[in-house]
Coordinates of C-alpha atoms in Angstrom, one line a residue:
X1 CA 81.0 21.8 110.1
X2 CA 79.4 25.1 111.5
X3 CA 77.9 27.8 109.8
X4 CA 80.5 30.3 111.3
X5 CA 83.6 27.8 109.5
X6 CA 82.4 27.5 105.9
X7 CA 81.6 31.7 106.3
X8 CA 85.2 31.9 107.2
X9 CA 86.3 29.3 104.2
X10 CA 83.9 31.0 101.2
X11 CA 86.8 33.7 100.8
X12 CA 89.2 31.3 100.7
X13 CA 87.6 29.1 98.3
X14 CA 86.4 31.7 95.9
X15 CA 90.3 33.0 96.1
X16 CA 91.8 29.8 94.7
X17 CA 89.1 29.4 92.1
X18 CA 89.7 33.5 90.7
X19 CA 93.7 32.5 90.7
X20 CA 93.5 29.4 89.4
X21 CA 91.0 30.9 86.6
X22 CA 93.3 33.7 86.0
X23 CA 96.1 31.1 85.9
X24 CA 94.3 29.2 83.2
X25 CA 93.4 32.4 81.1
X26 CA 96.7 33.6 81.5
X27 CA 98.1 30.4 80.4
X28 CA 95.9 30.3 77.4
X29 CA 97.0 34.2 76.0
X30 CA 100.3 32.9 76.7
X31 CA 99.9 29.6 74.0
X32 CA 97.9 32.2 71.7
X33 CA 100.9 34.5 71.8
X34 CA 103.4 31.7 70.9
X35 CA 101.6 30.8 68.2
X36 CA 101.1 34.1 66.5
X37 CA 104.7 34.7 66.9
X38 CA 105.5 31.5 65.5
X39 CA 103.4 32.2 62.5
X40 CA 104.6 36.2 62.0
X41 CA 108.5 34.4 62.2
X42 CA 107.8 31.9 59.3
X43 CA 106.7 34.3 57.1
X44 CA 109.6 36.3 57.6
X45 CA 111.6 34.0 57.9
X46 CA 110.6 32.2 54.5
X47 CA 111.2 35.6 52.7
X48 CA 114.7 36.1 54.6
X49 CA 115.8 32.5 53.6
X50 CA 114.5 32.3 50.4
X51 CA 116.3 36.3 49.8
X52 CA 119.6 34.1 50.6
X53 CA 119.2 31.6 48.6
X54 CA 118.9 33.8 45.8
X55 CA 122.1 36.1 46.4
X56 CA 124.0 32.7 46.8
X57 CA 122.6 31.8 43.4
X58 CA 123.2 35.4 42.1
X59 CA 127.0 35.6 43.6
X60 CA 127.5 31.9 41.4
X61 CA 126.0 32.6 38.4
X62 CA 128.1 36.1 38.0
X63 CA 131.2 34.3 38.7
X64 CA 130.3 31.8 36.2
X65 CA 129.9 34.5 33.5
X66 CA 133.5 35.6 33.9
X67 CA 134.5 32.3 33.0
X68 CA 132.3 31.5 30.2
X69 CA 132.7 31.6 26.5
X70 CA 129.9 31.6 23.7
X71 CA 127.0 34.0 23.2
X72 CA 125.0 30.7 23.5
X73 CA 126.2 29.6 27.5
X74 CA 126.3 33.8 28.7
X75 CA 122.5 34.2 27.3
X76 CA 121.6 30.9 29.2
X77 CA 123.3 32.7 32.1
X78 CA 122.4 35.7 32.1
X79 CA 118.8 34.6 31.8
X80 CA 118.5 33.2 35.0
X81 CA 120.6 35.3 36.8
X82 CA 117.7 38.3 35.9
X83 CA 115.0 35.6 37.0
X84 CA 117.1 35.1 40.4
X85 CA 117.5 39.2 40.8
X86 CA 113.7 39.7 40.0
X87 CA 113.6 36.8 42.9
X88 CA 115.3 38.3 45.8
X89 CA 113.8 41.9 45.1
X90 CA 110.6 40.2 45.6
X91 CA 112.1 38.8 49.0
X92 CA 113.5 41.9 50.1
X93 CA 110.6 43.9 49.5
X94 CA 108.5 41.0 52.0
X95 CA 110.7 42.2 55.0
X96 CA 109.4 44.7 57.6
X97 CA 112.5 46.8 56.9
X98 CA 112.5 50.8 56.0
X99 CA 113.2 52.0 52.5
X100 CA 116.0 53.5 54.2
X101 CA 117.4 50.6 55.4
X102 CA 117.0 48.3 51.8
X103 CA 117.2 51.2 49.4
X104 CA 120.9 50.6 48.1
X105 CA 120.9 46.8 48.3
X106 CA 117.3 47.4 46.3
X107 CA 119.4 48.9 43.8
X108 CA 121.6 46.8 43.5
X109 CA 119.4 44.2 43.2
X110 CA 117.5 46.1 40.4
X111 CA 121.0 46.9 38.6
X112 CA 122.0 43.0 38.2
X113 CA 118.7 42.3 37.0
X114 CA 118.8 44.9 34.8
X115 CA 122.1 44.7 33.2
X116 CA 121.3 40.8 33.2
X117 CA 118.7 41.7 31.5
X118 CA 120.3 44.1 28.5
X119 CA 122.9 41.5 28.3
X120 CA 121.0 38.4 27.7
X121 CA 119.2 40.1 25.0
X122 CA 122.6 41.0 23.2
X123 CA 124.1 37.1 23.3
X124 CA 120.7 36.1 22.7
X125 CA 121.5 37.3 19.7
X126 CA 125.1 36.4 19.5
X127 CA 126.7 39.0 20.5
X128 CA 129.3 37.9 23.0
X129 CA 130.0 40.2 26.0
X130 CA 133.0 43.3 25.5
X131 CA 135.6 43.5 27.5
X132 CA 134.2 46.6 29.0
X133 CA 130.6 44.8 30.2
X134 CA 133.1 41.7 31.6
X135 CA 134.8 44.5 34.1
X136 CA 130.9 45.8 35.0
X137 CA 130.5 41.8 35.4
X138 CA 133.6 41.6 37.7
X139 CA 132.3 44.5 40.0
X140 CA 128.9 43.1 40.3
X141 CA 130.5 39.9 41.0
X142 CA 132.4 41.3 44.2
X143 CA 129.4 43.1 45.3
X144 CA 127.6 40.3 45.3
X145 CA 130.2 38.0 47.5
X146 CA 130.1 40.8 49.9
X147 CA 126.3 41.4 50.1
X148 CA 126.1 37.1 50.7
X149 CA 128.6 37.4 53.4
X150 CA 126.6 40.1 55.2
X151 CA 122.9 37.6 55.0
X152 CA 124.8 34.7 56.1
X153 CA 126.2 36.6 58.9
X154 CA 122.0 37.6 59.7
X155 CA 121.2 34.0 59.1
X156 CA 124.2 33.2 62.0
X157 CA 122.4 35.3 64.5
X158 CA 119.5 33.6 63.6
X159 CA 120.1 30.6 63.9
X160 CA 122.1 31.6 67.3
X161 CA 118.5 32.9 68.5
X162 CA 120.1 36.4 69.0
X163 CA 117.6 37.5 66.0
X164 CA 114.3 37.3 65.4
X165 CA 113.0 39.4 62.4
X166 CA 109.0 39.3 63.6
X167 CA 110.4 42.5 65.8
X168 CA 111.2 44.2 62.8
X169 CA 107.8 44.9 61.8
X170 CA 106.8 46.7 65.4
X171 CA 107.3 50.2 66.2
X172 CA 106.5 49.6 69.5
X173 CA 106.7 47.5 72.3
X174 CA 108.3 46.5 75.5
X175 CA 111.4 46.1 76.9
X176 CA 112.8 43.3 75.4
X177 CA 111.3 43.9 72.2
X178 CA 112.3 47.3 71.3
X179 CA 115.8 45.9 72.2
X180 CA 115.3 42.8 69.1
X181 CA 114.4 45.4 67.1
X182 CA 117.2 47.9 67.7
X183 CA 119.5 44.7 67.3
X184 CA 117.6 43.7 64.3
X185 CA 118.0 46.7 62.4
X186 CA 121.1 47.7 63.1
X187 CA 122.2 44.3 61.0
X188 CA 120.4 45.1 57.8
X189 CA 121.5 48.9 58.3
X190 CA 125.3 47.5 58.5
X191 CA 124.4 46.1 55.0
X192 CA 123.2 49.2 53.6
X193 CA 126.0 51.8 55.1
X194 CA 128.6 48.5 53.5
X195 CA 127.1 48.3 50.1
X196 CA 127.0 52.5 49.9
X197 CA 130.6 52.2 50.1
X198 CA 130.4 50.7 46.5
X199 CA 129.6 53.2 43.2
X200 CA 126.4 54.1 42.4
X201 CA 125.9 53.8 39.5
X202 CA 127.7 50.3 38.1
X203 CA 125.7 50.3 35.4
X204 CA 122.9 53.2 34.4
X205 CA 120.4 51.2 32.4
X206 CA 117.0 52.7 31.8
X207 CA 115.7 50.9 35.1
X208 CA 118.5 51.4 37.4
X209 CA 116.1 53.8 40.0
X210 CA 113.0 51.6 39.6
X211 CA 112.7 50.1 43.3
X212 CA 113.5 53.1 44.6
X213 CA 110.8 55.3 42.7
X214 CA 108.2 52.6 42.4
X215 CA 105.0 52.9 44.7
X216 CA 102.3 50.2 45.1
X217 CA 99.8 50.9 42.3
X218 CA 97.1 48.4 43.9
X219 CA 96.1 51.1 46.6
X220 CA 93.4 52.8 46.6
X221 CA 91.2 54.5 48.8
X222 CA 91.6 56.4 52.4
X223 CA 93.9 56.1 55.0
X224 CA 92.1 54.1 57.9
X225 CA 92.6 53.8 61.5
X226 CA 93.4 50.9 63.7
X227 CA 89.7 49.9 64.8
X228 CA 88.9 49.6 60.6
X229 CA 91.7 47.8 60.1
X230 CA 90.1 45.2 62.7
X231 CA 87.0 44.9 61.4
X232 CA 88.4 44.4 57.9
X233 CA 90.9 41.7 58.8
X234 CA 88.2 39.7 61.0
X235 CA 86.3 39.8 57.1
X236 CA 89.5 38.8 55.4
X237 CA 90.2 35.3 57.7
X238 CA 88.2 32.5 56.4
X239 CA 86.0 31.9 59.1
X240 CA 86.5 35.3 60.6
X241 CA 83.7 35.8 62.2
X242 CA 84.6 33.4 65.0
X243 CA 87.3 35.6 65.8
X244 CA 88.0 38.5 68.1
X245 CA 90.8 41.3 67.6
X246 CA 93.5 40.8 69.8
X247 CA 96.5 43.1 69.3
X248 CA 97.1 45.4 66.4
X249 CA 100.3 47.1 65.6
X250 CA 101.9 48.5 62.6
X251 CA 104.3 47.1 60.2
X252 CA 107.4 49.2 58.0
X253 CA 107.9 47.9 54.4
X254 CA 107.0 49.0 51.2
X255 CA 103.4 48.9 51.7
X256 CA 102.7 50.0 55.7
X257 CA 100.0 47.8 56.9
X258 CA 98.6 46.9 60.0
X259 CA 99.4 43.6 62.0
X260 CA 96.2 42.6 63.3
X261 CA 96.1 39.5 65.9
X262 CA 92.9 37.4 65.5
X263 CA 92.0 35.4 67.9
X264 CA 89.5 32.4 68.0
X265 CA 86.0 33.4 70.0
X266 CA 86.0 30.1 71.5
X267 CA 89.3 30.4 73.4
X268 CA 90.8 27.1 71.4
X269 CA 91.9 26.8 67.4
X270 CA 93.8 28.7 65.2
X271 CA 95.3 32.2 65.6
X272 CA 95.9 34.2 62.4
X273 CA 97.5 37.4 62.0
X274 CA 96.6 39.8 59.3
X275 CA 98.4 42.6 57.5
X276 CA 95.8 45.4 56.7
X277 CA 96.9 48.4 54.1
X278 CA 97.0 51.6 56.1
X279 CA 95.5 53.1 52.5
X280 CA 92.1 51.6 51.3
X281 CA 92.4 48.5 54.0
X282 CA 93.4 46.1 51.3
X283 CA 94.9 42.5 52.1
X284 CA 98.7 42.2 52.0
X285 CA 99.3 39.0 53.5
X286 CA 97.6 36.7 56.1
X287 CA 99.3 34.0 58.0
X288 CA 97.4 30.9 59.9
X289 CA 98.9 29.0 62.6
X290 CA 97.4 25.5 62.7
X291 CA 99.6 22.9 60.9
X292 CA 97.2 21.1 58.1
X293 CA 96.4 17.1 59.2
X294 CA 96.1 14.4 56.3
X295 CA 94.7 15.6 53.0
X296 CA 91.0 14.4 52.2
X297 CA 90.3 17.5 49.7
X298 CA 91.8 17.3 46.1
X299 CA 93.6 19.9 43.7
X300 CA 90.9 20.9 42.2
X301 CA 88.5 21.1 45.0
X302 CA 90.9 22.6 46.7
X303 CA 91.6 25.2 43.9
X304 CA 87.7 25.9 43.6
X305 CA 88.0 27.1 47.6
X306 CA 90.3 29.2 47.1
X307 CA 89.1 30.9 43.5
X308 CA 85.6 31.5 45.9
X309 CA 87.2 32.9 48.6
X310 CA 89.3 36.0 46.1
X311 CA 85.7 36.2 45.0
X312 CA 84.4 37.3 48.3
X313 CA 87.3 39.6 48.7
X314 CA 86.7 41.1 45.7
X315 CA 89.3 39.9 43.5
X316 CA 86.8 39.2 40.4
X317 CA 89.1 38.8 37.8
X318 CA 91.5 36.0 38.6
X319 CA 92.9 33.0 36.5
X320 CA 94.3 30.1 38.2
X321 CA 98.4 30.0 36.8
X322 CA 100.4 27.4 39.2
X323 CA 100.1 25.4 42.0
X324 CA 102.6 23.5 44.5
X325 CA 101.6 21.3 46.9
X326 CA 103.6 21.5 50.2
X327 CA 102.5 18.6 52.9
X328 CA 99.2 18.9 53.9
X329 CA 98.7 22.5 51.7
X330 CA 98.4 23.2 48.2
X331 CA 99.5 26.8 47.0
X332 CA 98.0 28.5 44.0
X333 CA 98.9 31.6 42.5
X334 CA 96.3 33.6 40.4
X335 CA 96.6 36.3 37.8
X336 CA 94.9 39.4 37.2
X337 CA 92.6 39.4 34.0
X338 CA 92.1 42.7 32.1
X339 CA 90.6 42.6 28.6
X340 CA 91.1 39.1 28.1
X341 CA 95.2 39.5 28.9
X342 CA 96.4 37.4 32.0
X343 CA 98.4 39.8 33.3
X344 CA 101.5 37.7 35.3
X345 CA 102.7 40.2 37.2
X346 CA 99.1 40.5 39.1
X347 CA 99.5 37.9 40.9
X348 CA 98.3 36.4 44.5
X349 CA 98.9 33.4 46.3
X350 CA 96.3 31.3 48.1
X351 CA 97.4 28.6 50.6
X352 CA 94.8 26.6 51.0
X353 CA 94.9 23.4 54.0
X354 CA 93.7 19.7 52.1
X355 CA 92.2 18.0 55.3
X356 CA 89.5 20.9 55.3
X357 CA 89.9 23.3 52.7
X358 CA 90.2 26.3 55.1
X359 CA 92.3 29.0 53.9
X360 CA 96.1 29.5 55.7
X361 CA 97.7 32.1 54.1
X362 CA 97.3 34.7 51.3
X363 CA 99.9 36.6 49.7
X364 CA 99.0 39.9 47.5
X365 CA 102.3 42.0 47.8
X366 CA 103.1 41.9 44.1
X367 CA 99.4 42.2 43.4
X368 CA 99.6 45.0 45.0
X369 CA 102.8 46.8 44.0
X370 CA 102.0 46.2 40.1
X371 CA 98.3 46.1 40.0
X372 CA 96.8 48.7 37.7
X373 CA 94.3 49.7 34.9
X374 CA 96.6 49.5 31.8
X375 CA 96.6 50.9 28.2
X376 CA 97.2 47.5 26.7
X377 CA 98.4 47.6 23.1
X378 CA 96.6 46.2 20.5
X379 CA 98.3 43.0 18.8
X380 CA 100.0 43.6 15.4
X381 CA 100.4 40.1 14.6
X382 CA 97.8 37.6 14.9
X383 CA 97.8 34.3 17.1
X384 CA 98.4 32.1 14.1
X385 CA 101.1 34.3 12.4
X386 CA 102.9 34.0 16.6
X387 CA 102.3 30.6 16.3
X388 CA 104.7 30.1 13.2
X389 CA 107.4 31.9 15.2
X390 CA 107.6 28.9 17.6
X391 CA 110.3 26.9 17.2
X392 CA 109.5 23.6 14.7
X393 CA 111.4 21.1 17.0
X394 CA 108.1 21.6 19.5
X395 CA 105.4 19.3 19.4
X396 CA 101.9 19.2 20.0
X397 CA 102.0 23.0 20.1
X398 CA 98.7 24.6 21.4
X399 CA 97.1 27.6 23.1
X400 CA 97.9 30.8 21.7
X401 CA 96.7 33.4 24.9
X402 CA 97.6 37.0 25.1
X403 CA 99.7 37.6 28.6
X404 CA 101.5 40.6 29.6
X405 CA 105.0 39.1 30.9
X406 CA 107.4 40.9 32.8
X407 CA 110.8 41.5 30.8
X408 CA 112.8 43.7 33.4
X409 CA 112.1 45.8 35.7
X410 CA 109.1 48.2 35.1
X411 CA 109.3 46.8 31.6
X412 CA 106.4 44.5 30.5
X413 CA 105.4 43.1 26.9
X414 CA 102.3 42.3 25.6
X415 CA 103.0 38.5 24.5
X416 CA 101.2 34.9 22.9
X417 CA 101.8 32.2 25.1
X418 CA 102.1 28.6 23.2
X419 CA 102.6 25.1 25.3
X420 CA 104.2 22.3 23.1
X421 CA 106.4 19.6 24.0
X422 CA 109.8 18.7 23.3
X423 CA 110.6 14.8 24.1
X424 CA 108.9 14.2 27.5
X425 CA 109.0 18.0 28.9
X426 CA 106.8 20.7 28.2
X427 CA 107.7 24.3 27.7
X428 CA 105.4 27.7 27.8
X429 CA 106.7 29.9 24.6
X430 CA 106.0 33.6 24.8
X431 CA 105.8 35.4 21.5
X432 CA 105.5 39.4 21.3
X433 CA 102.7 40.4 19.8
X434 CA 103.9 43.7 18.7
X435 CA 107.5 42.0 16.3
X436 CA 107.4 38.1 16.8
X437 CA 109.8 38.3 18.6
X438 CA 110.4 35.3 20.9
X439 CA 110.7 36.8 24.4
X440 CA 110.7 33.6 27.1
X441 CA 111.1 30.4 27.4
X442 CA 109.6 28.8 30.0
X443 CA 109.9 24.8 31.1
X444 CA 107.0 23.6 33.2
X445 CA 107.6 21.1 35.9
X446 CA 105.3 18.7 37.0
X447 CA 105.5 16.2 39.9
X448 CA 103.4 15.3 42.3
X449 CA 103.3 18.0 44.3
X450 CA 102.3 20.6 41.8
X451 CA 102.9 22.6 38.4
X452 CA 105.7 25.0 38.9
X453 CA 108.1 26.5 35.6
X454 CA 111.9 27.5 35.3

C-alpha cells in the first residue's frame, strides 16, 4: 500500500477509534448512572414501603380498639399502635418531601402516637377507655383508612412505573426529570390538602406540634457549599479515596443535605451516593450499589468494622444495641453514650457487606434529629432497689444499665434496663429511675439472622 493511501486512511482510522472510545465511555456513565439511581430508589423506596406498612398496621390496630374490651387487651393495643406511629414518622421523615408537603400527615402521625401513648398508660393501669376517648378513637380510625388509601394509591403508580420517588429529592434537572418530580409531588401534596380537610386538633396532648416544631439537634457547624460537600463525602465512603465526585445536587427533607455521586477512579466497581448536611457537613445517609457475594466475615468481625469505621467519622461514643442480618449484610445499630447512659434514641445504623467487610450504607437521620448534650437526671433509686421492681415470674434476671428510652414524642425517661427470661424467650425490662415505675417491656428476638425486639 502507498504512502499517499495510509495518509488518506490515518483520519479515518483515528475517527473510529475517538467514536468507538467515546461509545465505550459513554456506555460506561450510562451503567454508573443506572446504578446510582438504582441505589438512591431503594432507599427511598424502603422508607416509602416500610411508611405503608406501618399505616396498614396503624389503620388495624385502631379498628381493633373499637372493638375491644378490658384495660388489659386496649393497653396491649395501644402499646403497639404508639411503637407503629413512632414507626412511620421515622419513614416519613426519610422521604425527600417538603415540610409543606408532610406537615399535617406529620401531625397526624404525632397525634396517634401521642394519644396512644396517654391511653396505654391509663389501661395500663386499668382504667378502661370513656366513651368520649372511643369517639377520638373512631375519628382517628377513619383518618387513618383514608390516609392508607392515599399510599396505596402512590404505591399503584409505583408499581405502574409512572413514579419514581429518587426525583423527589432534585430541585433540578432535565426535561423528563422535573416532569417525575412535578408528578411526584403533586401525589403526596394530594395527601396533605386531603388530610387538612380533617380537624386539627383531634386530640391536643402535650406533644401534638412536636414534628412540626422539632429541628435536628445533631447539627452543628457552618453552612457549606457544594465543592465541601464533595470532599467530605469522598472521606465518608469506605474506601473513598478511590473515588471521584460525579454529580452533586440537593435533597428537600427535614435535614437538606447534599446528594453527592461518587464514582470509582478506576472506571469499574461500586458507585455510592452520599447525603452531606448543608450545616456542619455531617453524614445523613450513604447508599452503596454493589450487591454483597457469599459471606466469609462473621458477626462480630463484622460488627468490629463497622464500630472502627464511626470511630474514624468521629462518632466516639457508640455502643453496639441490635443487629439483623439481611443476605449477604449484617446491619447494626449503635447508640450514643453520654455519662455512662446509652441514650436509644441516638442511634445510627451501619450496613456492613460479610464477603468483605466493606461498608454499604449508613443511616444517621435519627442520630441526627435527637442528638444532643443533655441534663440527665440523677437516679433516685438505685439499680438494686429497680431491680426488685421487676416482675418475679422473670428468670435469670441480670444487667441493671441506665438508658434514656423514648416514651412519646419529645418525651424521654431516664430508665434501668434488666434482661431475664421467661420460659424460652427473653425480654429487656426498663425501670424509671426517678419512681420505679415499670415503663417498657421489650421481647428480644433471636434467629439466625440477627437480635432484633418487639
Amino acid at each position: 500500500m502507498s504512502a499517499k493511501r495510509w495518509i488518506w486512511l490515518l483520519p479515518v482510522v483515528a475517527a473510529v477509534m475517538v467514536t468507538g472510545g467515546l461509545g465505550y465511555w459513554g456506555y460506561q456513565q450510562y451503567s454508573l448512572r443506572q446504578r446510582l439511581e438504582t441505589a438512591l430508589n431503594n432507599k427511598y423506596y424502603r422508607a416509602f414501603y416500610s411508611l405503608v406498612e406501618n399505616v396498614r398496621h396503624i389503620e388495624v390496630l385502631l379498628s381493633k380498639s373499637l372493638v375491644a374490651e378490658g384495660a388489659e387487651q386496649d393497653s396491649r393495643l395501644f402499646t403497639e399502635l404508639w411503637q407503629r406511629a413512632n414507626a412511620a414518622q421515622a419513614d416519613l421523615n426519610q422521604l425527600p418531601l417538603a415540610d409543606v408537603q408532610t406537615a399535617r400527615t406529620a401531625k397526624f402521625l404525632t397525634q396517634v402516637g401521642d394519644y396512644a401513648y396517654s391511653l396505654q398508660r391509663q389501661t395500663a393501669g386499668g382504667q378502661n377507655k370513656s366513651a368520649a376517648q372511643w369517639e377520638t378513637l373512631k375519628n382517628l380510625y377513619r383518618q387513618s383508612a383514608d390516609l392508607n388509601l392515599e399510599l396505596h394509591n402512590i404505591e399503584a403508580r409505583i408499581a405502574q412505573g409512572r413514579l419514581y420517588l429518587s426525583e423527589l429529592a432534585r430541585e433540578s434537572g432535565r426535561g423528563v426529570q422535573k416532569e417525575g418530580s412535578r408528578l411526584a409531588d403533586s401525589n403526596f401534596s394530594a395527601i396533605e390538602k386531603h388530610m387538612e380537610t380533617f380537624p386539627t386538633l383531634i386530640y391536643d396532648g402535650p406533644f401534638s406540634d412536636h414534628l412540626e416544631k422539632s429541628e435536628p439537634r445533631g447539627l452543628t457547624g457552618k453552612v457549606i457549599n457544594v465543592d465541601e460537600a464533595g470532599q467530605r463525602a469522598r472521606q465518608m465512603v469506605d474506601g473513598g479515596t478511590g473515588y471521584t465526585v460525579g454529580r452533586v445536587t440537593e435533597a428537600r427533607g427535614k435535614i437538606p443535605s447534599y446528594l453527592v455521586e461518587l464514582r470509582p477512579a478506576s472506571g469499574t466497581g461500586e458507585v455510592y451516593t452520599v447525603a452531606v448536611t448543608r450545616q456542619g457537613g455531617h453524614l445523613n445517609w450513604l447508599a452503596g450499589s454493589r450487591p454483597a457475594g457469599n459471606p466469609t466475615w462473621d458477626i462480630n468481625r463484622a460488627r468490629e468494622k463497622a464500630r472502627q469505621y464511626l470511630v474514624a467519622l468521629g462518632y466516639r461514643d457508640m455502643v453496639p444495641v441490635y443487629y439483623e442480618q439481611q443476605g449477604g449484610v449484617a446491619i447494626f445499630n449503635f447508640a450514643a453514650v453520654q455519662d455512662r447512659v446509652i441514650l436509644y434514641p441516638d442511634q445510627v445504623k451501619v450496613t456492613v457487606a460479610l464477603d468483605n467487610g466493606q461498608v454499604l450504607g449508613v443511616e444517621a437521620s435519627g442520630y441526627l434529629m435527637n442528638h444532643h448534650q443533655r441534663q440527665l437526671p440523677r437516679p433516685r433509686i438505685s439499680a438494686a432497689q429497680a431491680r426488685r421492681k421487676v416482675s418475679p415470674r422473670l428468670g435469670k434476671v441480670a444487667g441493671g444499665r441506665l438508658a434514656l428510652i423514648p416514651v412519646a414524642p419529645d418525651k424521654e425517661i431516664l430508665t434501668y434496663e434488666f434482661q431475664g427470661r421467661l420460659d424460652k424467650d427473653t425480654y429487656l425490662i426498663y425501670i424509671n429511675a426517678l419512681d420505679g415505675k415499670e415503663e417498657q417491656v421489650l421481647r428480644v428476638v433471636r434467629s439466625p439472622e440477627g437480635i432484633l425486639t418487639l
